Amino acid sequence: MLSQTRVLRPVVLLERDDHGVPQAVERDLTVALARCQSCGHRCRVLPSDVLPRKTYSLPVIERLAMAYAEGEGSLREVAWSQLGEHTPQHTTLQAWTEALGAHA
């Protein structure tokens, strides 16, 4: 059951600027909490493109993983060149690509 409680959750999203170029922007999402009627556990109801316990949204992860997979550079080059100041560490990109490879 959805509760009346709302919390702020920081997330890095991919948005297009005035010229149509995708840019990473940090936003605080207002997220509803749901409560399980059986056990009382509360969980966040997240948008479909935001994963639990992840700072970066799925479009950001996809863009970086695809750039690396297409050979646009090393992990460091891709991580540092794609998203400006909101770029993840290259080790984060490595973990994402390894996890994708394990599921492929």
Coordinates of N, CA and C in Angstrom, one line a residue:
M1 N 0.8 -1.2 0.0 CA 0.0 0.0 0.0 C 0.9 1.2 0.0
L2 N 0.5 2.2 -0.8 CA 1.3 3.4 -0.9 C 1.1 4.3 0.4
S3 N 2.1 4.7 0.9 CA 2.0 5.6 2.1 C 2.0 7.1 1.7
Q4 N 1.8 7.9 2.7 CA 1.8 9.3 2.4 C 3.2 9.9 2.5
T5 N 4.2 9.1 2.9 CA 5.5 9.6 3.0 C 6.2 9.7 1.7
R6 N 7.0 10.8 1.5 CA 7.8 11.0 0.3 C 9.2 11.3 0.8
V7 N 10.2 10.8 0.0 CA 11.6 11.1 0.4 C 12.3 11.6 -0.9
L8 N 13.4 12.3 -0.7 CA 14.2 12.8 -1.8 C 15.3 11.8 -2.0
R9 N 15.5 11.5 -3.3 CA 16.6 10.5 -3.7 C 17.4 11.2 -4.8
P10 N 18.7 11.4 -4.6 CA 19.5 11.9 -5.7 C 19.8 10.9 -6.8
V11 N 19.8 11.4 -8.0 CA 20.0 10.5 -9.2 C 20.6 11.4 -10.3
V12 N 21.4 10.7 -11.1 CA 22.0 11.4 -12.3 C 21.2 10.9 -13.5
L13 N 20.6 11.8 -14.2 CA 19.8 11.5 -15.3 C 20.4 12.0 -16.6
L14 N 20.0 11.5 -17.8 CA 20.5 12.0 -19.1 C 19.4 12.9 -19.7
E15 N 19.7 14.1 -19.9 CA 18.7 15.1 -20.5 C 19.4 15.8 -21.6
R16 N 18.6 16.2 -22.6 CA 19.1 16.9 -23.7 C 19.1 18.4 -23.4
D17 N 20.2 19.0 -23.9 CA 20.4 20.5 -23.7 C 19.6 21.2 -24.8
D18 N 19.8 22.5 -24.9 CA 19.1 23.3 -25.9 C 19.5 22.9 -27.4
H19 N 20.6 22.3 -27.5 CA 21.1 21.9 -28.9 C 20.8 20.4 -29.1
G20 N 20.1 19.7 -28.3 CA 19.8 18.3 -28.4 C 20.9 17.4 -28.0
V21 N 22.0 17.9 -27.4 CA 23.1 17.0 -27.0 C 22.8 16.4 -25.6
P22 N 22.9 15.1 -25.4 CA 22.6 14.5 -24.1 C 23.6 15.0 -23.1
Q23 N 23.1 15.4 -21.9 CA 24.0 15.9 -20.8 C 23.5 15.2 -19.6
A24 N 24.5 14.8 -18.7 CA 24.2 14.2 -17.4 C 23.9 15.4 -16.4
V25 N 22.7 15.3 -15.8 CA 22.3 16.3 -14.8 C 22.0 15.5 -13.5
E26 N 22.3 16.1 -12.4 CA 22.0 15.6 -11.1 C 20.7 16.2 -10.6
R27 N 19.8 15.4 -10.2 CA 18.4 15.8 -9.7 C 18.1 15.1 -8.4
D28 N 17.2 15.7 -7.7 CA 16.6 15.1 -6.5 C 15.2 14.7 -6.9
L29 N 15.0 13.4 -6.9 CA 13.6 12.9 -7.2 C 12.8 12.8 -5.9
T30 N 11.6 13.2 -6.0 CA 10.6 12.9 -4.9 C 10.0 11.6 -5.1
V31 N 10.3 10.7 -4.2 CA 9.9 9.3 -4.4 C 8.9 8.9 -3.3
A32 N 7.8 8.2 -3.6 CA 6.9 7.7 -2.7 C 7.4 6.4 -2.0
L33 N 6.9 6.2 -0.8 CA 7.2 4.9 -0.1 C 6.0 4.1 0.0
A34 N 6.2 2.8 -0.2 CA 5.1 1.8 -0.1 C 5.3 1.0 1.1
R35 N 4.3 0.5 1.8 CA 4.4 -0.3 3.0 C 3.7 -1.6 2.7
C36 N 4.4 -2.7 3.0 CA 3.9 -4.0 2.9 C 2.9 -4.3 4.0
Q37 N 1.7 -4.7 3.7 CA 0.7 -4.9 4.8 C 1.0 -6.1 5.6
S38 N 1.7 -7.1 5.1 CA 2.0 -8.3 5.8 C 3.1 -8.1 6.8
C39 N 4.3 -7.5 6.4 CA 5.4 -7.4 7.3 C 5.8 -6.0 7.7
G40 N 5.2 -5.0 7.1 CA 5.4 -3.6 7.5 C 6.6 -3.0 6.9
H41 N 7.3 -3.8 6.0 CA 8.5 -3.2 5.4 C 8.1 -2.1 4.4
R42 N 9.0 -1.1 4.4 CA 8.8 0.1 3.5 C 9.8 0.0 2.4
C43 N 9.4 0.3 1.2 CA 10.3 0.4 0.1 C 9.9 1.5 -0.8
R44 N 10.9 2.0 -1.5 CA 10.7 3.2 -2.4 C 10.1 2.7 -3.7
V45 N 9.2 3.5 -4.3 CA 8.6 3.3 -5.5 C 9.3 4.1 -6.6
L46 N 10.2 3.5 -7.3 CA 11.1 4.3 -8.2 C 10.6 4.3 -9.6
P47 N 11.0 5.3 -10.4 CA 10.6 5.3 -11.8 C 11.3 4.2 -12.5
S48 N 10.8 3.7 -13.6 CA 11.3 2.5 -14.3 C 12.8 2.7 -14.7
D49 N 13.3 3.9 -14.9 CA 14.7 4.0 -15.4 C 15.7 4.3 -14.3
V50 N 15.2 4.1 -13.0 CA 16.1 4.3 -11.9 C 16.1 3.0 -11.1
L51 N 17.3 2.4 -10.9 CA 17.5 1.2 -10.2 C 17.7 1.4 -8.7
P52 N 17.3 0.5 -7.9 CA 17.5 0.6 -6.5 C 19.0 0.6 -6.2
R53 N 19.4 1.4 -5.3 CA 20.8 1.5 -4.8 C 21.8 1.9 -5.9
K54 N 21.3 2.6 -7.0 CA 22.2 3.1 -8.0 C 22.0 4.6 -8.1
T55 N 23.1 5.4 -8.3 CA 23.0 6.8 -8.4 C 22.7 7.2 -9.9
Y56 N 23.2 6.4 -10.8 CA 23.0 6.7 -12.2 C 21.8 6.0 -12.8
S57 N 21.0 6.7 -13.6 CA 19.8 6.1 -14.2 C 20.3 5.2 -15.4
L58 N 19.3 4.3 -15.8 CA 19.6 3.4 -16.9 C 20.1 4.0 -18.2
P59 N 19.6 5.1 -18.6 CA 20.1 5.7 -19.8 C 21.6 6.2 -19.7
V60 N 22.0 6.6 -18.5 CA 23.4 7.0 -18.3 C 24.3 5.7 -18.4
I61 N 23.8 4.7 -17.7 CA 24.6 3.4 -17.7 C 24.7 2.9 -19.1
E62 N 23.6 2.9 -19.8 CA 23.5 2.4 -21.2 C 24.5 3.2 -22.1
R63 N 24.5 4.5 -22.0 CA 25.3 5.3 -22.9 C 26.8 5.0 -22.6
L64 N 27.2 4.9 -21.4 CA 28.6 4.7 -21.1 C 29.0 3.3 -21.5
A65 N 28.2 2.3 -21.2 CA 28.5 0.9 -21.5 C 28.6 0.7 -23.0
M66 N 27.7 1.4 -23.8 CA 27.7 1.3 -25.2 C 28.9 1.9 -25.8
A67 N 29.3 3.1 -25.3 CA 30.5 3.8 -25.8 C 31.7 2.9 -25.6
Y68 N 31.8 2.3 -24.4 CA 33.0 1.4 -24.2 C 32.9 0.2 -25.1
A69 N 31.7 -0.4 -25.2 CA 31.6 -1.6 -26.0 C 31.9 -1.4 -27.5
E70 N 31.6 -0.2 -28.0 CA 31.8 0.2 -29.4 C 33.3 0.7 -29.6
G71 N 34.1 0.6 -28.6 CA 35.5 0.9 -28.8 C 35.9 2.4 -28.8
E72 N 35.1 3.2 -28.1 CA 35.4 4.6 -28.1 C 36.5 5.0 -27.2
G73 N 37.2 4.1 -26.6 CA 38.3 4.3 -25.8 C 38.4 3.3 -24.6
S74 N 39.4 3.6 -23.8 CA 39.6 2.7 -22.6 C 38.4 3.1 -21.6
L75 N 38.4 2.3 -20.5 CA 37.4 2.6 -19.5 C 37.5 4.0 -19.0
R76 N 38.8 4.4 -18.7 CA 39.0 5.8 -18.2 C 38.6 6.8 -19.2
E77 N 39.0 6.6 -20.5 CA 38.7 7.6 -21.5 C 37.2 7.8 -21.7
V78 N 36.5 6.6 -21.7 CA 35.0 6.7 -21.9 C 34.4 7.4 -20.7
A79 N 34.8 6.9 -19.5 CA 34.2 7.5 -18.3 C 34.4 9.0 -18.2
W80 N 35.6 9.5 -18.5 CA 35.9 10.9 -18.4 C 35.5 11.8 -19.5
S81 N 35.1 11.2 -20.7 CA 34.8 12.0 -21.8 C 33.3 12.2 -22.1
Q82 N 32.5 11.4 -21.5 CA 31.1 11.3 -21.9 C 30.2 12.3 -21.2
L83 N 30.3 12.5 -19.9 CA 29.3 13.1 -19.2 C 29.7 14.4 -18.4
G84 N 30.9 14.9 -18.6 CA 31.3 16.1 -17.9 C 31.5 15.8 -16.4
E85 N 31.0 16.7 -15.6 CA 31.3 16.6 -14.2 C 30.5 15.5 -13.4
H86 N 29.5 15.0 -14.1 CA 28.7 13.9 -13.4 C 29.1 12.5 -13.9
T87 N 30.3 12.4 -14.3 CA 30.8 11.1 -14.8 C 31.1 10.2 -13.6
P88 N 30.9 8.9 -13.8 CA 31.3 7.9 -12.7 C 32.8 7.6 -12.8
Q89 N 33.3 7.0 -11.8 CA 34.6 6.5 -11.8 C 34.8 5.4 -12.8
H90 N 35.9 5.3 -13.4 CA 36.1 4.2 -14.4 C 35.9 2.8 -13.8
T91 N 36.2 2.7 -12.6 CA 35.9 1.4 -11.9 C 34.4 1.0 -11.8
T92 N 33.6 2.1 -11.7 CA 32.2 1.9 -11.8 C 31.8 1.4 -13.1
L93 N 32.3 2.0 -14.2 CA 32.0 1.5 -15.5 C 32.5 0.1 -15.7
Q94 N 33.6 -0.2 -15.2 CA 34.1 -1.6 -15.3 C 33.2 -2.6 -14.7
A95 N 32.6 -2.3 -13.5 CA 31.7 -3.1 -12.8 C 30.4 -3.3 -13.6
W96 N 29.9 -2.2 -14.2 CA 28.7 -2.3 -15.0 C 28.9 -3.2 -16.2
T97 N 30.0 -3.0 -16.9 CA 30.3 -3.8 -18.1 C 30.5 -5.3 -17.8
E98 N 31.2 -5.5 -16.7 CA 31.4 -6.9 -16.3 C 30.1 -7.6 -15.9
A99 N 29.2 -6.8 -15.3 CA 27.9 -7.4 -14.9 C 27.1 -7.7 -16.1
L100 N 27.1 -6.8 -17.1 CA 26.4 -7.0 -18.4 C 26.9 -8.2 -19.1
G101 N 28.2 -8.4 -19.1 CA 28.8 -9.6 -19.7 C 28.4 -10.8 -19.1
A102 N 28.3 -10.8 -17.8 CA 27.9 -12.0 -17.0 C 26.5 -12.4 -17.3
H103 N 25.6 -11.4 -17.7 CA 24.2 -11.7 -18.0 C 24.0 -12.0 -19.4
A104 N 24.9 -11.7 -20.3 CA 24.7 -11.9 -21.7 C 24.8 -13.3 -22.1

